[in-house]
Coordinates of C-alpha atoms in Angstrom, one line a residue:
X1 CA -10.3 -20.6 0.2
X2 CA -12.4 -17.6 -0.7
X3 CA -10.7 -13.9 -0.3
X4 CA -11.1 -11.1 -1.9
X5 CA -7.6 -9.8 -0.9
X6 CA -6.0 -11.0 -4.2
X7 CA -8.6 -9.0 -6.0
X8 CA -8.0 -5.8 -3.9
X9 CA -4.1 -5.6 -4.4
X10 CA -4.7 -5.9 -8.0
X11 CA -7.3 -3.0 -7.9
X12 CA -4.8 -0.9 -5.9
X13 CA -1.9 -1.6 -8.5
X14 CA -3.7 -1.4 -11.1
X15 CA -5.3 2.5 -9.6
X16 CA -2.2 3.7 -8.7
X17 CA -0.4 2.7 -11.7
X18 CA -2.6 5.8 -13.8
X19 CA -3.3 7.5 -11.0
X20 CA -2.5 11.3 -11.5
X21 CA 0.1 12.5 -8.9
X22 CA 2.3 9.2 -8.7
X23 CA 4.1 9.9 -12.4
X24 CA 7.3 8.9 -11.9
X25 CA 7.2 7.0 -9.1
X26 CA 7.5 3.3 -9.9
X27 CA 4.2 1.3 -8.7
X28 CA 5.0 -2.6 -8.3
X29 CA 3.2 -5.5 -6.8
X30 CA 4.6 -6.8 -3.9
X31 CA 8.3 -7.5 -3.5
X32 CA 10.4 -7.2 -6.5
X33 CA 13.5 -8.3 -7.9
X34 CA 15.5 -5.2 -10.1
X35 CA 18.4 -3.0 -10.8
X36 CA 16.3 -0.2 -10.6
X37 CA 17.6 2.8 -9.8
X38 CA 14.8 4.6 -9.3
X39 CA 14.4 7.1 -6.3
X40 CA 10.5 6.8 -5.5
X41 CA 8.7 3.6 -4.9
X42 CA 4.9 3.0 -4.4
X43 CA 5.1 -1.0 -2.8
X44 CA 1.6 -2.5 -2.6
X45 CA 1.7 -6.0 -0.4
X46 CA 4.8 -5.4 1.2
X47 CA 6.5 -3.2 3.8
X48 CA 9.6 -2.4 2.0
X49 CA 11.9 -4.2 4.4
X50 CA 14.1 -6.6 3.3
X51 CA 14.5 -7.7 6.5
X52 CA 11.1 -8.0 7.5
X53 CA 8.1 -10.3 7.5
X54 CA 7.1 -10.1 3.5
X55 CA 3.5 -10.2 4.8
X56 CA 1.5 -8.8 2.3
X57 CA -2.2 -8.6 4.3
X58 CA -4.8 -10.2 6.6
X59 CA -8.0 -11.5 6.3
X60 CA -10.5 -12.0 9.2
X61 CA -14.3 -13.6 8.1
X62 CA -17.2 -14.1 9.4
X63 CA -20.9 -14.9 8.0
X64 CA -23.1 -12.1 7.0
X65 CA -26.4 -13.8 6.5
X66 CA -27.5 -17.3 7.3
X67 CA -26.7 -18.3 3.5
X68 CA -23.6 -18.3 1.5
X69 CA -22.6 -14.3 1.7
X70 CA -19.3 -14.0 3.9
X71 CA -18.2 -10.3 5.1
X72 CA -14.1 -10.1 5.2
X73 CA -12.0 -7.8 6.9
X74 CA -9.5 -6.6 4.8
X75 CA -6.1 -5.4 5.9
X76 CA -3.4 -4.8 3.5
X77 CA 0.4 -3.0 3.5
X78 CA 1.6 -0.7 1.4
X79 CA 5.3 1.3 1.5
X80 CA 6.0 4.5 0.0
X81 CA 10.0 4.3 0.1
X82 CA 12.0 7.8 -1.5
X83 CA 15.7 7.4 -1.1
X84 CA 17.6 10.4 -1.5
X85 CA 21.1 10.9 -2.5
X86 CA 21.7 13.1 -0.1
X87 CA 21.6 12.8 3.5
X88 CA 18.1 15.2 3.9
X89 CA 16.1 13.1 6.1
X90 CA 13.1 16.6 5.8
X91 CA 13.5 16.5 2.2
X92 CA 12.6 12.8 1.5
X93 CA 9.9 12.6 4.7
X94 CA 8.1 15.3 2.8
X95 CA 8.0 13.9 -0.5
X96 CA 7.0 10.3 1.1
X97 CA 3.6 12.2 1.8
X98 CA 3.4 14.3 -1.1
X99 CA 3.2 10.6 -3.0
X100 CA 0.5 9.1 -0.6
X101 CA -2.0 12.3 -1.1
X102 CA -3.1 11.0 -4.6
X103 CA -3.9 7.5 -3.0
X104 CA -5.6 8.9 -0.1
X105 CA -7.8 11.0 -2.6
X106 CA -8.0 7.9 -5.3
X107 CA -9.7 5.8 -1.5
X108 CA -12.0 8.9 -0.9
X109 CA -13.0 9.6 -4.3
X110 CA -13.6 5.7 -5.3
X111 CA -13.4 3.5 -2.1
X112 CA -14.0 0.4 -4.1
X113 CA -11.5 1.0 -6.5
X114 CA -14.4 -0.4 -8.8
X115 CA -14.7 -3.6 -7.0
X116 CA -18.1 -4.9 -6.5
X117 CA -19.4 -5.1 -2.7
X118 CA -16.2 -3.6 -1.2
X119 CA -14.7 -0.6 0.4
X120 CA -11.2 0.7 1.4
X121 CA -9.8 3.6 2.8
X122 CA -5.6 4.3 4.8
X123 CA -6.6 2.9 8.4
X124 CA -3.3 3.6 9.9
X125 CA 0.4 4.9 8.9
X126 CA 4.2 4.5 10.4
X127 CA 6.8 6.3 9.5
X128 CA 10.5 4.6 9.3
X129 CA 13.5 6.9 8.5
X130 CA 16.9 5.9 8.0
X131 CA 20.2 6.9 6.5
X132 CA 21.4 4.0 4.4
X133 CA 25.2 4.1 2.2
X134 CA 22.8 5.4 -0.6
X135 CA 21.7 8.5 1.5
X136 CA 18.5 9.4 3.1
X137 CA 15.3 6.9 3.1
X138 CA 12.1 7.3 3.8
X139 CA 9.4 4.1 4.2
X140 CA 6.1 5.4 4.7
X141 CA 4.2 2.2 5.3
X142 CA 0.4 2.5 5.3
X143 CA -2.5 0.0 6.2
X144 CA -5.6 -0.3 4.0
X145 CA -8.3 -1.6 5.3
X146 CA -11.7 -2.7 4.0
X147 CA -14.2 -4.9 4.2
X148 CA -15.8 -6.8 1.0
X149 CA -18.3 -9.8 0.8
X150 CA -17.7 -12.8 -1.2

């Protein structure tokens, strides 16, 4: 099967990773296995709920010309998740956003992300707050969608 979603969550990684803004806030691929400590997360392909689906993205296709060229509707999840130690629910909804301005401007500054033939932009956003035994979380989940041709 042809997508270019693979392609796309690389891109974003690989964007946000140097992305000014986001120092210090730990950029990963999809779900991920650590000890981490770490107070600030930037989750691209998954929702950041344990619990949850682990679906990363959709795809929907369809033929752009009578050839070979394909247009795909691109969906894809991100999470911004800041857990406080504390219990401040304000504080850590706050810095949630503060983290997804430099990816909203990385989208409108560069909306392929350098990709040939494709375009992305945050389509929608939830916001899920929680107070957990390690204090006050935050998930800001976010949907990028696109469209790109293969």
């Amino acid at each position: 099967m042809t997508s270019r979603l693979p392609e796309l969550i690389d891109a974003v990684v690989a964007a946000c990773t140097t992305a000014p803004g986001l120092d210090g806030v730990q950029v990963i691929d999809g779900p991920a296995v650590t000890d981490s400590r770490a107070g600030e997360w930037l989750i691209v392909g998954y929702d950041g709920d344990a619990g949850g689906t682990f679906e990363a993205g959709q795809t929907e296709g369809g033929w752009a010309t009578l050839g070979t060229d394909r247009e795909e509707r691109l969906q894809l999840v991100a999470a911004i998740v800041v857990l406080r130690g504390g219990t401040d629910v304000r504080a850590a909804r706050a810095r949630a956003y503060e983290i997804a301005a430099p990816l909203e401007q990385l989208l409108a500054a560069s909306p392929s992300l350098g990709m040939r033939s494709a375009e992305l932009a945050i389509g929608a956003s939830a916001l899920v707050q929680e107070q957990t035994d390690r204090g006050a979380q935050v998930r800001l989940l976010l949907q990028l969608t696109g469209r790109a041709f293969t």
